PDB file of C-alpha atoms in Angstrom:
ATOM      1  CA  MET G 115      -6.611   0.340   7.488  1.00  0.00           C
ATOM      2  CA  PHE G 116      -4.261  -2.650   7.587  1.00  0.00           C
ATOM      3  CA  GLU G 117      -2.758  -4.318  10.713  1.00  0.00           C
ATOM      4  CA  PRO G 118       0.361  -6.402   9.854  1.00  0.00           C
ATOM      5  CA  PHE G 119       2.864  -7.469  12.470  1.00  0.00           C
ATOM      6  CA  GLY G 120       0.827  -5.992  15.280  1.00  0.00           C
ATOM      7  CA  GLY G 121       0.947  -2.458  13.917  1.00  0.00           C
ATOM      8  CA  THR G 122      -1.450  -0.349  11.905  1.00  0.00           C
ATOM      9  CA  ILE G 123      -1.146   1.296   8.460  1.00  0.00           C
ATOM     10  CA  ARG G 124      -3.964   3.619   7.470  1.00  0.00           C
ATOM     11  CA  SER G 125      -4.880   6.432   5.120  1.00  0.00           C
ATOM     12  CA  ASN G 126      -7.442   9.131   5.263  1.00  0.00           C
ATOM     13  CA  MET G 127      -7.405   9.277   1.391  1.00  0.00           C
ATOM     14  CA  GLN G 128      -6.160  12.915   1.590  1.00  0.00           C
ATOM     15  CA  PRO G 129      -4.591  13.669  -1.796  1.00  0.00           C
ATOM     16  CA  LEU G 130      -0.825  14.587  -1.651  1.00  0.00           C
ATOM     17  CA  ARG G 131      -0.875  15.752  -5.283  1.00  0.00           C
ATOM     18  CA  ASN G 132      -3.010  15.659  -8.386  1.00  0.00           C
ATOM     19  CA  CYS G 133      -3.976  12.350  -9.826  1.00  0.00           C
ATOM     20  CA  ARG G 134      -2.527  11.422 -13.197  1.00  0.00           C
ATOM     21  CA  LYS G 135      -4.163   9.574 -16.103  1.00  0.00           C
ATOM     22  CA  THR G 136      -3.080   8.147 -19.427  1.00  0.00           C
ATOM     23  CA  TYR G 137      -4.911   6.456 -22.349  1.00  0.00           C
ATOM     24  CA  THR G 138      -3.442   3.691 -24.446  1.00  0.00           C
ATOM     25  CA  SER G 139      -4.992   0.301 -24.879  1.00  0.00           C
ATOM     26  CA  VAL G 140      -5.986   0.699 -21.172  1.00  0.00           C
ATOM     27  CA  HIS G 141      -7.073   3.763 -19.254  1.00  0.00           C
ATOM     28  CA  MET G 142      -4.622   4.092 -16.381  1.00  0.00           C
ATOM     29  CA  SER G 143      -4.982   6.556 -13.481  1.00  0.00           C
ATOM     30  CA  THR G 144      -2.773   6.918 -10.407  1.00  0.00           C
ATOM     31  CA  CYS G 145      -3.459   8.883  -7.275  1.00  0.00           C
ATOM     32  CA  TYR G 146      -1.214   9.619  -4.214  1.00  0.00           C
ATOM     33  CA  PHE G 147      -2.652   9.751  -0.687  1.00  0.00           C
ATOM     34  CA  ASP G 148      -1.495  10.373   2.855  1.00  0.00           C
ATOM     35  CA  SER G 149      -0.392   7.234   4.802  1.00  0.00           C
ATOM     36  CA  ASP G 150      -0.086   6.932   8.592  1.00  0.00           C
ATOM     37  CA  LEU G 151       2.479   4.427   9.946  1.00  0.00           C
ATOM     38  CA  SER G 152       2.498   5.564  13.534  1.00  0.00           C
ATOM     39  CA  GLY G 153       2.612   2.577  15.864  1.00  0.00           C
ATOM     40  CA  PHE G 154       3.574   0.246  13.033  1.00  0.00           C
ATOM     41  CA  SER G 155       5.971  -2.434  13.998  1.00  0.00           C
ATOM     42  CA  SER G 156       7.296  -4.641  11.188  1.00  0.00           C
ATOM     43  CA  PRO G 157      10.289  -6.671  12.436  1.00  0.00           C
ATOM     44  CA  TYR G 158      11.973  -6.257   9.062  1.00  0.00           C
ATOM     45  CA  ASP G 159      11.746  -2.493   9.159  1.00  0.00           C
ATOM     46  CA  SER G 160      12.991  -2.378  12.705  1.00  0.00           C
ATOM     47  CA  ALA G 161      15.989  -4.460  11.787  1.00  0.00           C
ATOM     48  CA  TYR G 162      16.816  -2.301   8.784  1.00  0.00           C
ATOM     49  CA  LEU G 163      16.414   0.969  10.782  1.00  0.00           C
ATOM     50  CA  LYS G 164      18.792  -0.445  13.377  1.00  0.00           C
ATOM     51  CA  ARG G 165      21.394  -1.247  10.715  1.00  0.00           C
ATOM     52  CA  LEU G 166      21.008   2.254   9.321  1.00  0.00           C
ATOM     53  CA  GLY G 167      21.461   3.735  12.810  1.00  0.00           C
ATOM     54  CA  LEU G 168      18.031   5.525  12.595  1.00  0.00           C
ATOM     55  CA  ALA G 169      15.269   5.766  15.204  1.00  0.00           C
ATOM     56  CA  GLY G 170      12.513   6.082  12.693  1.00  0.00           C
ATOM     57  CA  PHE G 171      11.511   6.492   9.029  1.00  0.00           C
ATOM     58  CA  ASN G 172      12.975   9.522   7.205  1.00  0.00           C
ATOM     59  CA  ARG G 173      10.917   9.239   3.994  1.00  0.00           C
ATOM     60  CA  THR G 174       7.339  10.441   3.897  1.00  0.00           C
ATOM     61  CA  PRO G 175       4.981   7.381   3.881  1.00  0.00           C
ATOM     62  CA  THR G 176       2.650   7.346   0.916  1.00  0.00           C
ATOM     63  CA  LEU G 177      -0.342   5.386  -0.351  1.00  0.00           C
ATOM     64  CA  VAL G 178      -0.241   5.002  -4.149  1.00  0.00           C
ATOM     65  CA  ALA G 179      -3.545   3.900  -5.754  1.00  0.00           C
ATOM     66  CA  LEU G 180      -3.433   2.601  -9.333  1.00  0.00           C
ATOM     67  CA  LEU G 181      -6.433   1.661 -11.574  1.00  0.00           C
ATOM     68  CA  ARG G 182      -6.191   0.211 -15.130  1.00  0.00           C
ATOM     69  CA  VAL G 183      -9.433  -0.173 -17.140  1.00  0.00           C
ATOM     70  CA  SER G 184      -9.572  -1.931 -20.495  1.00  0.00           C
ATOM     71  CA  LYS G 185     -11.950  -1.154 -23.341  1.00  0.00           C
ATOM     72  CA  SER G 186     -13.801  -4.454 -22.583  1.00  0.00           C
ATOM     73  CA  GLY G 187     -14.609  -3.120 -19.111  1.00  0.00           C
ATOM     74  CA  SER G 188     -12.232  -5.421 -17.195  1.00  0.00           C
ATOM     75  CA  TYR G 189     -10.064  -3.651 -14.637  1.00  0.00           C
ATOM     76  CA  TYR G 190      -7.312  -4.280 -12.189  1.00  0.00           C
ATOM     77  CA  GLY G 191      -5.260  -2.242  -9.877  1.00  0.00           C
ATOM     78  CA  ASN G 192      -3.592  -1.932  -6.508  1.00  0.00           C
ATOM     79  CA  PHE G 193      -3.173   0.041  -3.340  1.00  0.00           C
ATOM     80  CA  THR G 194       0.490   0.302  -2.313  1.00  0.00           C
ATOM     81  CA  PHE G 195       1.605   1.606   1.010  1.00  0.00           C
ATOM     82  CA  LEU G 196       5.261   2.826   0.605  1.00  0.00           C
ATOM     83  CA  SER G 197       7.758   3.562   3.440  1.00  0.00           C
ATOM     84  CA  GLY G 198      11.440   3.425   3.977  1.00  0.00           C
ATOM     85  CA  SER G 199      14.572   5.252   5.123  1.00  0.00           C
ATOM     86  CA  TYR G 200      18.014   6.039   3.814  1.00  0.00           C
ATOM     87  CA  VAL G 201      21.393   7.440   4.782  1.00  0.00           C
ATOM     88  CA  SER G 202      24.002   8.968   2.517  1.00  0.00           C
ATOM     89  CA  GLU G 203      27.697   9.838   2.728  1.00  0.00           C
ATOM     90  CA  PRO G 204      30.122  11.428   0.256  1.00  0.00           C
ATOM     91  CA  ASP G 205      32.759   9.184  -1.373  1.00  0.00           C
ATOM     92  CA  GLY G 206      35.065  11.271  -3.496  1.00  0.00           C
ATOM     93  CA  ASN G 207      32.939  12.752  -6.322  1.00  0.00           C
ATOM     94  CA  ASP G 208      30.201  10.098  -5.777  1.00  0.00           C
ATOM     95  CA  THR G 209      27.554   9.690  -3.049  1.00  0.00           C
ATOM     96  CA  LEU G 210      27.036   6.304  -1.320  1.00  0.00           C
ATOM     97  CA  PHE G 211      23.369   5.688  -0.327  1.00  0.00           C
ATOM     98  CA  THR G 212      22.199   2.951   1.967  1.00  0.00           C
ATOM     99  CA  GLY G 213      18.470   2.591   2.296  1.00  0.00           C
ATOM    100  CA  PHE G 214      15.411   0.368   2.318  1.00  0.00           C
ATOM    101  CA  ASN G 215      11.908   0.449   0.985  1.00  0.00           C
ATOM    102  CA  THR G 216       8.962  -1.489   2.235  1.00  0.00           C
ATOM    103  CA  ASN G 217       5.866  -1.923   0.016  1.00  0.00           C
ATOM    104  CA  TYR G 218       2.566  -3.411   0.982  1.00  0.00           C
ATOM    105  CA  GLN G 219       0.644  -3.830  -2.275  1.00  0.00           C
ATOM    106  CA  PHE G 220      -3.070  -4.866  -2.239  1.00  0.00           C
ATOM    107  CA  ASN G 221      -4.148  -6.032  -5.696  1.00  0.00           C
ATOM    108  CA  PHE G 222      -7.671  -6.212  -6.990  1.00  0.00           C
ATOM    109  CA  TYR G 223      -9.491  -6.930 -10.281  1.00  0.00           C
ATOM    110  CA  GLY G 224     -12.939  -7.158 -11.681  1.00  0.00           C
ATOM    111  CA  THR G 225     -15.207  -6.567 -14.660  1.00  0.00           C
ATOM    112  CA  GLY G 226     -17.936  -4.157 -15.683  1.00  0.00           C
ATOM    113  CA  MET G 227     -16.198  -0.754 -15.310  1.00  0.00           C
ATOM    114  CA  ASP G 228     -16.540   1.963 -18.005  1.00  0.00           C
ATOM    115  CA  PHE G 229     -13.379   2.610 -19.937  1.00  0.00           C
ATOM    116  CA  GLY G 230     -13.570   6.277 -19.138  1.00  0.00           C
ATOM    117  CA  THR G 231     -13.484   5.798 -15.364  1.00  0.00           C
ATOM    118  CA  THR G 232     -10.787   7.857 -13.666  1.00  0.00           C
ATOM    119  CA  LEU G 233      -9.478   7.190 -10.171  1.00  0.00           C
ATOM    120  CA  ASN G 234     -10.134   9.836  -7.463  1.00  0.00           C
ATOM    121  CA  ALA G 235     -10.261   9.806  -3.641  1.00  0.00           C
ATOM    122  CA  ALA G 236     -13.976   8.761  -3.641  1.00  0.00           C
ATOM    123  CA  LEU G 237     -13.471   5.933  -6.103  1.00  0.00           C
ATOM    124  CA  ALA G 238     -10.334   4.809  -4.354  1.00  0.00           C
ATOM    125  CA  ASP G 239     -12.148   4.638  -1.054  1.00  0.00           C
ATOM    126  CA  LEU G 240     -15.049   2.656  -2.674  1.00  0.00           C
ATOM    127  CA  LEU G 241     -12.662   0.226  -4.279  1.00  0.00           C
ATOM    128  CA  TRP G 242     -10.752  -0.334  -1.030  1.00  0.00           C
ATOM    129  CA  GLN G 243     -14.016  -1.060   0.772  1.00  0.00           C
ATOM    130  CA  ARG G 244     -15.606  -3.454  -1.733  1.00  0.00           C
ATOM    131  CA  GLU G 245     -12.844  -5.319  -3.485  1.00  0.00           C
ATOM    132  CA  THR G 246     -11.488  -8.690  -2.647  1.00  0.00           C
ATOM    133  CA  LYS G 247      -7.756  -8.200  -2.424  1.00  0.00           C
ATOM    134  CA  SER G 248      -4.555 -10.167  -2.359  1.00  0.00           C
ATOM    135  CA  LEU G 249      -1.472  -8.742  -0.646  1.00  0.00           C
ATOM    136  CA  ARG G 250       2.110  -8.737  -2.068  1.00  0.00           C
ATOM    137  CA  TYR G 251       4.731  -7.400   0.310  1.00  0.00           C
ATOM    138  CA  THR G 252       8.395  -6.551  -0.370  1.00  0.00           C
ATOM    139  CA  THR G 253      11.257  -5.031   1.630  1.00  0.00           C
ATOM    140  CA  PHE G 254      14.731  -4.539   0.160  1.00  0.00           C
ATOM    141  CA  LEU G 255      17.879  -2.925   1.485  1.00  0.00           C
ATOM    142  CA  GLU G 256      20.320  -1.547  -1.082  1.00  0.00           C
ATOM    143  CA  HIS G 257      23.806  -0.006  -1.120  1.00  0.00           C
ATOM    144  CA  THR G 258      24.071   2.200  -4.189  1.00  0.00           C
ATOM    145  CA  ARG G 259      26.688   4.643  -5.587  1.00  0.00           C
ATOM    146  CA  PHE G 260      25.410   7.694  -7.321  1.00  0.00           C
ATOM    147  CA  ASP G 261      27.683   9.378  -9.913  1.00  0.00           C
ATOM    148  CA  PRO G 262      26.674  13.058 -10.345  1.00  0.00           C
ATOM    149  CA  LEU G 263      28.573  13.345 -13.651  1.00  0.00           C
ATOM    150  CA  THR G 264      26.609  10.622 -15.382  1.00  0.00           C
ATOM    151  CA  GLY G 265      23.478  10.710 -13.154  1.00  0.00           C
ATOM    152  CA  ILE G 266      23.668   6.890 -12.832  1.00  0.00           C
ATOM    153  CA  ASP G 267      22.823   4.825  -9.667  1.00  0.00           C
ATOM    154  CA  ALA G 268      24.971   1.657  -9.434  1.00  0.00           C
ATOM    155  CA  THR G 269      23.687  -1.000  -7.042  1.00  0.00           C
ATOM    156  CA  ILE G 270      26.563  -2.346  -4.998  1.00  0.00           C
ATOM    157  CA  THR G 271      24.671  -4.899  -2.903  1.00  0.00           C
ATOM    158  CA  ALA G 272      20.960  -5.738  -2.315  1.00  0.00           C
ATOM    159  CA  GLU G 273      18.972  -7.996  -0.061  1.00  0.00           C
ATOM    160  CA  GLY G 274      15.319  -8.355   0.972  1.00  0.00           C
ATOM    161  CA  TRP G 275      12.284 -10.509   1.224  1.00  0.00           C
ATOM    162  CA  ASN G 276       8.877 -10.746  -0.369  1.00  0.00           C
ATOM    163  CA  GLY G 277       5.689 -12.786  -0.210  1.00  0.00           C
ATOM    164  CA  GLN G 278       1.946 -12.950  -0.912  1.00  0.00           C
ATOM    165  CA  MET G 279      -1.181 -13.691   1.084  1.00  0.00           C
ATOM    166  CA  ALA G 280      -4.892 -13.551   0.615  1.00  0.00           C
ATOM    167  CA  VAL G 281      -6.793 -10.717   2.308  1.00  0.00           C
ATOM    168  CA  ARG G 282     -10.437 -10.817   3.378  1.00  0.00           C
ATOM    169  CA  ALA G 283     -12.739  -8.099   4.469  1.00  0.00           C
ATOM    170  CA  VAL G 284     -13.422  -8.013   8.170  1.00  0.00           C
ATOM    171  CA  PRO G 285     -16.618  -6.269   9.321  1.00  0.00           C
ATOM    172  CA  GLU G 286     -16.402  -3.188  11.493  1.00  0.00           C
ATOM    173  CA  PRO G 287     -17.146  -3.800  15.157  1.00  0.00           C
ATOM    174  CA  GLY G 288     -20.387  -1.760  14.784  1.00  0.00           C
ATOM    175  CA  VAL G 289     -21.619  -4.206  12.111  1.00  0.00           C
ATOM    176  CA  LEU G 290     -20.921  -7.122  14.407  1.00  0.00           C
ATOM    177  CA  ALA G 291     -22.868  -5.425  17.223  1.00  0.00           C
ATOM    178  CA  LEU G 292     -25.907  -4.946  14.881  1.00  0.00           C
ATOM    179  CA  PHE G 293     -25.744  -8.627  14.044  1.00  0.00           C
ATOM    180  CA  GLY G 294     -25.708  -9.417  17.751  1.00  0.00           C
ATOM    181  CA  ILE G 295     -28.729  -7.150  18.383  1.00  0.00           C
ATOM    182  CA  GLY G 296     -30.581  -8.778  15.540  1.00  0.00           C
ATOM    183  CA  PHE G 297     -29.906 -12.293  16.903  1.00  0.00           C
ATOM    184  CA  ALA G 298     -30.972 -11.161  20.414  1.00  0.00           C
ATOM    185  CA  GLY G 299     -34.206  -9.815  18.873  1.00  0.00           C
ATOM    186  CA  LEU G 300     -34.892 -13.046  17.116  1.00  0.00           C
ATOM    187  CA  ALA G 301     -34.344 -14.994  20.257  1.00  0.00           C
ATOM    188  CA  ALA G 302     -36.731 -12.772  22.262  1.00  0.00           C
ATOM    189  CA  LEU G 303     -39.456 -13.263  19.474  1.00  0.00           C
ATOM    190  CA  ARG G 304     -38.952 -16.919  19.595  1.00  0.00           C
ATOM    191  CA  ARG G 305     -39.394 -17.028  23.421  1.00  0.00           C
ATOM    192  CA  ARG G 306     -42.669 -15.056  23.116  1.00  0.00           C
ATOM    193  CA  LYS G 307     -44.183 -17.461  20.639  1.00  0.00           C
ATOM    194  CA  ALA G 308     -43.311 -20.487  22.883  1.00  0.00           C
TER     195      ALA G 308
END
């Protein structure tokens, strides 16, 4: 779960399709999971939706998890929440597309992983919970022309923003409550000894 701009992005780690893996000098595996953007309120997305004349997203939001493991056991990867919308209109034989994509990419890395490790829902959830992550976010709006005869997309104009920030784990409220109970117990023991 991630809460940027006062909204919430979350995933239940429900696979949308089979994970894929490839072996080269690294073992790379990619999984695709559900993503819930309800109540999400990025000011950038809102501005782009308004420019497109849309009330909400018309692309299915997705969480893409990627893991690359080297033969030495070092690994790195990311969790990327993808969302966006587009509109299209015919223009002669071509089609004009105007749309935007927003990506929130959480990057992680470490050492000590077996080269044969393949990403799945359970491992993705574990990596999300334990890894220290940095966040890279991008949004871009593009006007493109698609030529069905050649199959080529040509970008007419593009604009956008990007940035990075550090992300730290925040304990669940239940964990904080347990700490509070523990401190209260220590205080009570201290009073009894006095």
